[in-house]
Short mmCIF file of C-alpha atoms in Angstrom, two decimals:
data_model
loop_
_atom_site.label_atom_id
_atom_site.label_comp_id
_atom_site.label_asym_id
_atom_site.label_seq_id
_atom_site.Cartn_x
_atom_site.Cartn_y
_atom_site.Cartn_z
CA MET Y 1 41.73 -26.68 49.34
CA TRP Y 2 43.80 -24.84 51.94
CA LYS Y 3 46.66 -24.45 49.45
CA TYR Y 4 44.40 -22.61 46.99
CA ARG Y 5 42.22 -20.92 49.63
CA THR Y 6 42.64 -17.49 48.00
CA LEU Y 7 41.25 -18.73 44.69
CA TYR Y 8 38.32 -20.41 46.41
CA LEU Y 9 37.62 -17.23 48.36
CA ILE Y 10 37.61 -15.16 45.15
CA SER Y 11 35.21 -17.65 43.53
CA ILE Y 12 32.60 -17.39 46.32
CA PRO Y 13 30.70 -14.39 44.82
CA GLY Y 14 30.43 -16.19 41.46
CA ILE Y 15 29.25 -19.41 43.11
CA LEU Y 16 26.65 -17.51 45.14
CA TYR Y 17 25.44 -15.74 41.99
CA PHE Y 18 24.80 -19.01 40.18
CA LEU Y 19 23.19 -20.61 43.25
CA VAL Y 20 20.81 -17.71 43.90
CA PHE Y 21 19.94 -16.68 40.34
CA LYS Y 22 20.41 -19.90 38.35
CA TYR Y 23 19.91 -23.00 40.51
CA LEU Y 24 17.41 -21.98 43.20
CA PRO Y 25 14.91 -20.65 40.59
CA LEU Y 26 14.88 -24.15 39.06
CA LEU Y 27 12.78 -25.23 42.03
CA GLY Y 28 10.02 -23.01 40.67
CA SER Y 29 9.75 -25.30 37.63
CA VAL Y 30 7.40 -27.40 39.73
CA ILE Y 31 4.53 -25.06 38.80
CA ALA Y 32 4.68 -26.46 35.26
CA PHE Y 33 2.92 -29.51 36.73
CA GLN Y 34 0.41 -27.49 38.76
CA ASN Y 35 -2.45 -25.10 38.22
CA TYR Y 36 -0.44 -22.47 40.02
CA ASN Y 37 -2.35 -19.95 42.07
CA LEU Y 38 -0.47 -16.83 43.08
CA PHE Y 39 -2.16 -16.67 46.47
CA ALA Y 40 -2.17 -20.40 47.26
CA GLY Y 41 1.54 -20.77 46.52
CA PHE Y 42 3.46 -23.91 45.62
CA SER Y 43 1.99 -26.08 48.36
CA GLY Y 44 -1.63 -25.00 47.88
CA SER Y 45 -1.83 -25.22 44.09
CA PRO Y 46 -3.40 -28.41 42.66
CA TRP Y 47 -1.34 -30.87 40.63
CA VAL Y 48 -2.33 -31.43 37.00
CA GLY Y 49 0.59 -33.51 35.73
CA LEU Y 50 1.37 -33.04 32.04
CA GLU Y 51 -1.79 -31.10 31.23
CA HIS Y 52 0.08 -27.88 30.35
CA PHE Y 53 2.52 -29.76 28.12
CA ASN Y 54 -0.39 -31.37 26.25
CA ARG Y 55 -1.98 -27.96 25.85
CA MET Y 56 1.31 -26.58 24.53
CA PHE Y 57 1.65 -29.21 21.80
CA GLN Y 58 -2.03 -28.90 20.86
CA HIS Y 59 -1.89 -25.12 20.50
CA TYR Y 60 -2.71 -24.19 16.91
CA ASP Y 61 0.29 -21.84 16.62
CA PHE Y 62 2.87 -23.82 18.59
CA LEU Y 63 4.52 -25.54 15.60
CA ARG Y 64 4.88 -22.21 13.80
CA ILE Y 65 6.42 -20.58 16.87
CA LEU Y 66 8.76 -23.53 17.37
CA ARG Y 67 9.76 -23.43 13.68
CA ASN Y 68 10.55 -19.71 13.94
CA THR Y 69 12.69 -20.34 17.03
CA LEU Y 70 14.61 -23.18 15.40
CA MET Y 71 15.11 -21.27 12.15
CA LEU Y 72 16.42 -18.14 13.87
CA GLY Y 73 18.66 -20.27 16.09
CA ALA Y 74 20.08 -22.07 13.06
CA LEU Y 75 20.70 -18.79 11.22
CA ASP Y 76 22.37 -17.39 14.33
CA ILE Y 77 24.80 -20.31 14.47
CA LEU Y 78 25.42 -20.34 10.73
CA ILE Y 79 26.05 -16.59 10.40
CA ALA Y 80 26.50 -14.91 13.78
CA PHE Y 81 28.79 -17.65 15.14
CA THR Y 82 31.10 -17.83 12.14
CA ALA Y 83 31.34 -14.07 11.50
CA PRO Y 84 33.47 -13.29 14.63
CA ILE Y 85 35.93 -16.02 13.60
CA ILE Y 86 36.33 -14.52 10.13
CA LEU Y 87 36.61 -10.99 11.53
CA ALA Y 88 39.25 -12.09 14.07
CA LEU Y 89 41.29 -13.73 11.29
CA LEU Y 90 41.07 -10.55 9.19
CA LEU Y 91 42.04 -8.29 12.11
CA ASN Y 92 44.95 -10.60 12.88
CA GLU Y 93 46.35 -9.89 9.41
CA VAL Y 94 46.31 -6.10 9.92
CA ARG Y 95 49.87 -4.92 10.54
CA LEU Y 96 49.20 -1.19 11.13
CA VAL Y 97 48.57 -1.10 14.89
CA LEU Y 98 46.73 2.23 14.98
CA TYR Y 99 44.36 1.24 12.19
CA LYS Y 100 43.75 -2.13 13.87
CA LYS Y 101 42.82 -0.47 17.17
CA ILE Y 102 40.47 1.96 15.46
CA VAL Y 103 38.69 -0.88 13.64
CA GLN Y 104 38.43 -2.91 16.85
CA THR Y 105 36.92 0.05 18.71
CA VAL Y 106 34.39 0.69 15.94
CA VAL Y 107 33.21 -2.93 15.76
CA TYR Y 108 33.17 -3.37 19.57
CA ALA Y 109 31.10 -0.23 20.27
CA PRO Y 110 27.62 -1.47 19.15
CA HIS Y 111 27.73 -4.24 21.76
CA PHE Y 112 27.23 -1.65 24.52
CA LEU Y 113 23.98 -0.38 22.97
CA SER Y 114 20.71 -1.74 24.31
CA TRP Y 115 18.34 -3.54 21.96
CA VAL Y 116 15.93 -0.61 22.24
CA ILE Y 117 18.58 1.72 20.76
CA VAL Y 118 19.57 -0.85 18.13
CA SER Y 119 15.94 -1.23 17.07
CA GLY Y 120 15.62 2.57 16.87
CA ILE Y 121 18.67 2.78 14.60
CA PHE Y 122 17.46 0.02 12.28
CA THR Y 123 13.89 1.33 12.26
CA GLY Y 124 15.21 4.72 11.16
CA MET Y 125 17.46 3.20 8.51
CA LEU Y 126 14.66 1.02 7.12
CA SER Y 127 11.91 3.63 7.27
CA PRO Y 128 9.86 3.61 4.03
CA SER Y 129 9.73 7.42 3.95
CA SER Y 130 13.11 8.68 5.17
CA GLY Y 131 15.28 5.60 5.75
CA ILE Y 132 18.67 5.60 4.05
CA VAL Y 133 18.08 2.11 2.61
CA ASN Y 134 14.91 3.19 0.79
CA VAL Y 135 16.59 6.43 -0.30
CA ILE Y 136 19.36 4.42 -1.98
CA LEU Y 137 16.81 2.04 -3.53
CA GLY Y 138 14.94 5.07 -4.82
CA TRP Y 139 18.02 6.12 -6.81
CA PHE Y 140 17.60 2.90 -8.80
CA GLY Y 141 13.89 3.41 -9.31
CA VAL Y 142 12.75 0.92 -6.65
CA GLU Y 143 9.53 1.75 -4.80
CA PRO Y 144 9.85 2.27 -0.99
CA ILE Y 145 9.64 -0.98 0.99
CA TYR Y 146 8.22 -1.22 4.51
CA PHE Y 147 10.80 -3.76 5.70
CA LEU Y 148 9.45 -4.11 9.26
CA GLY Y 149 5.96 -4.66 7.89
CA GLU Y 150 6.92 -7.65 5.75
CA ASN Y 151 7.18 -11.19 7.08
CA SER Y 152 9.74 -12.03 4.41
CA TYR Y 153 12.27 -9.49 5.72
CA ILE Y 154 11.97 -9.77 9.50
CA ARG Y 155 14.32 -12.75 9.95
CA THR Y 156 17.01 -11.03 7.91
CA ILE Y 157 16.59 -7.90 10.03
CA LEU Y 158 16.79 -9.86 13.29
CA VAL Y 159 19.92 -11.76 12.27
CA GLY Y 160 21.53 -8.70 10.65
CA SER Y 161 20.96 -6.43 13.66
CA GLY Y 162 22.37 -9.07 16.00
CA LEU Y 163 25.37 -9.51 13.74
CA TRP Y 164 26.06 -5.76 13.66
CA ARG Y 165 25.71 -5.45 17.43
CA ASP Y 166 27.75 -8.45 18.61
CA VAL Y 167 30.19 -9.48 15.87
CA GLY Y 168 32.98 -7.27 17.23
CA TRP Y 169 32.48 -8.40 20.80
CA GLY Y 170 32.63 -12.02 19.72
CA THR Y 171 36.11 -11.56 18.27
CA ILE Y 172 37.70 -10.80 21.66
CA ILE Y 173 38.20 -14.42 22.70
CA TYR Y 174 39.47 -15.43 19.27
CA LEU Y 175 41.97 -12.55 19.14
CA ALA Y 176 43.19 -13.52 22.60
CA ALA Y 177 43.63 -17.12 21.40
CA LEU Y 178 45.52 -15.89 18.33
CA THR Y 179 48.07 -14.11 20.50
CA GLY Y 180 48.86 -17.45 22.14
CA ILE Y 181 49.99 -19.13 18.92
CA ASN Y 182 53.73 -19.72 18.84
CA PRO Y 183 55.23 -17.26 16.27
CA GLU Y 184 57.97 -19.80 15.52
CA LEU Y 185 55.34 -21.86 13.69
CA TYR Y 186 54.79 -19.00 11.24
CA GLU Y 187 58.54 -18.44 10.85
CA ALA Y 188 59.09 -22.11 10.07
CA SER Y 189 56.24 -22.12 7.55
CA GLU Y 190 57.69 -19.05 5.80
CA ILE Y 191 60.99 -20.85 5.41
CA ASP Y 192 59.06 -23.73 3.82
CA GLY Y 193 57.48 -21.27 1.39
CA ALA Y 194 53.99 -21.04 2.88
CA GLY Y 195 52.07 -17.83 2.19
CA ARG Y 196 49.57 -16.09 4.48
CA TRP Y 197 46.68 -18.17 3.17
CA LYS Y 198 48.47 -21.48 3.75
CA GLN Y 199 49.53 -20.31 7.22
CA THR Y 200 45.92 -19.50 8.07
CA ILE Y 201 44.70 -22.91 6.89
CA LYS Y 202 47.53 -25.00 8.35
CA ILE Y 203 48.42 -23.10 11.55
CA THR Y 204 45.92 -20.44 12.61
CA ILE Y 205 42.62 -22.31 12.22
CA PRO Y 206 43.88 -25.60 13.77
CA SER Y 207 45.24 -23.59 16.71
CA LEU Y 208 41.84 -21.92 17.15
CA LEU Y 209 39.91 -25.17 16.87
CA PRO Y 210 39.78 -25.95 20.64
CA VAL Y 211 38.40 -22.47 21.40
CA ILE Y 212 35.94 -22.67 18.50
CA THR Y 213 34.73 -26.06 19.71
CA VAL Y 214 34.08 -24.91 23.28
CA LEU Y 215 32.29 -21.74 22.17
CA PHE Y 216 30.25 -23.71 19.64
CA LEU Y 217 29.10 -26.14 22.33
CA LEU Y 218 28.12 -23.25 24.58
CA LYS Y 219 26.22 -21.72 21.65
CA ILE Y 220 24.40 -25.01 21.06
CA GLY Y 221 23.29 -24.95 24.69
CA ASP Y 222 21.63 -21.58 24.01
CA PHE Y 223 20.19 -22.71 20.68
CA MET Y 224 16.56 -22.32 21.83
CA ASP Y 225 17.31 -19.11 23.73
CA TYR Y 226 17.42 -16.64 20.87
CA GLY Y 227 16.61 -13.70 23.14
CA PHE Y 228 13.39 -11.97 24.10
CA GLU Y 229 14.62 -8.38 23.83
CA ARG Y 230 16.19 -8.61 20.38
CA VAL Y 231 12.95 -9.93 18.87
CA PHE Y 232 10.33 -8.05 20.87
CA VAL Y 233 11.65 -4.60 19.96
CA PHE Y 234 11.27 -5.37 16.23
CA GLN Y 235 7.97 -7.22 16.49
CA ASN Y 236 4.67 -5.80 15.28
CA PRO Y 237 1.32 -7.25 14.07
CA LEU Y 238 2.50 -7.15 10.44
CA ASN Y 239 5.57 -9.37 10.91
CA ILE Y 240 4.49 -11.49 13.86
CA THR Y 241 3.95 -14.60 11.69
CA ASN Y 242 7.71 -15.00 11.21
CA SER Y 243 8.96 -13.16 14.32
CA GLU Y 244 7.01 -14.88 17.11
CA ILE Y 245 9.40 -17.17 19.01
CA LEU Y 246 9.13 -19.13 22.25
CA ASP Y 247 10.63 -16.31 24.33
CA THR Y 248 8.10 -13.70 23.18
CA TYR Y 249 5.24 -16.20 23.44
CA ILE Y 250 6.25 -17.05 27.02
CA TYR Y 251 6.19 -13.35 27.88
CA LYS Y 252 2.72 -12.87 26.42
CA ALA Y 253 1.24 -16.04 27.91
CA GLY Y 254 3.00 -15.83 31.27
CA LEU Y 255 3.10 -12.14 32.17
CA LYS Y 256 0.41 -10.48 30.06
CA GLN Y 257 -2.17 -13.27 30.36
CA MET Y 258 -0.93 -14.49 33.79
CA GLN Y 259 -0.82 -18.15 32.71
CA TYR Y 260 2.17 -18.89 34.93
CA SER Y 261 2.03 -22.68 34.84
CA TYR Y 262 1.56 -22.82 31.07
CA ALA Y 263 4.45 -20.40 30.44
CA THR Y 264 6.68 -22.36 32.83
CA ALA Y 265 5.89 -25.57 30.94
CA ILE Y 266 7.00 -23.95 27.68
CA GLY Y 267 10.18 -22.63 29.33
CA LEU Y 268 10.93 -26.06 30.78
CA PHE Y 269 10.43 -27.67 27.37
CA LYS Y 270 12.84 -25.14 25.84
CA SER Y 271 15.48 -25.84 28.51
CA VAL Y 272 15.20 -29.63 28.12
CA VAL Y 273 15.60 -29.38 24.33
CA GLY Y 274 18.66 -27.13 24.80
CA LEU Y 275 20.21 -29.62 27.25
CA PHE Y 276 19.48 -32.50 24.86
CA LEU Y 277 21.17 -30.68 21.96
CA LEU Y 278 24.17 -29.82 24.14
CA VAL Y 279 24.69 -33.45 25.21
CA ILE Y 280 24.49 -34.66 21.60
CA ALA Y 281 26.85 -31.95 20.31
CA ASN Y 282 29.31 -32.56 23.15
CA THR Y 283 29.37 -36.31 22.47
CA LEU Y 284 29.89 -35.84 18.73
CA SER Y 285 32.61 -33.25 19.33
CA ARG Y 286 34.48 -35.49 21.75
CA LYS Y 287 34.46 -38.36 19.28
CA ALA Y 288 35.31 -36.25 16.22
CA THR Y 289 37.88 -33.76 17.57
CA GLY Y 290 38.72 -34.88 21.10
CA GLU Y 291 37.51 -31.51 22.43
CA SER Y 292 34.45 -31.25 24.69
CA LEU Y 293 32.99 -29.39 27.65
CA TYR Y 294 33.03 -32.48 29.89
#
């Protein structure tokens, strides 16, 4: 430890951050097994065991909310996880440096916008009266559609807005990994007659596989954590059937209705499911590819 004392010293702020904001709050999960009273505190609140978990599973809307969460999480992995990989491969093929930098800047920029601004942009674009999407549809004789007022469109809007906002940012790690591939591999493949497509299949993607695996496992760990902000800003009474997820339900039950113990039980359930999925995915990945988080 003394040999690498500088590195340990630099890591102290990060360790303190995780201890204070990630690990210590876990102690508060105890209120999931109590009828927590804000004034009585942890020690004065009565224990109720699994009562809140039973209430959660018996709630008439819980299965629908859980289904929405799982479906949006699956779509996020299927589309939003693979899109940065494809974009990074495409950008890697661009040989004009100036054009490449311009494209990177354009696709990175939306990541720095808050979800409130993103929702404002998409609400304006999808407006039934003045939105550009409905204007274009009107050219083809299609009647205006209130996209945010239809349950059938809300999942597409949520996934599409997230894709537009974060796809560029997600390419950063993959582009960095691409720069680490030995160029001699491409030179040798050219001598053997391999084109760009064969080089991508035989060299680029296998070289990216360790990075893809690690990021995929991290994504699986967040499978149930789709994000409160990105859903809440698009949610309204007309689309709530397909847009209500565990995160928004926890907010409404925990903060608006002050059911702290019940909301904590739901959050604890979500975290346990995420951990369970991560362990399974990590085990399968280690056996299939030899790559894993631990």
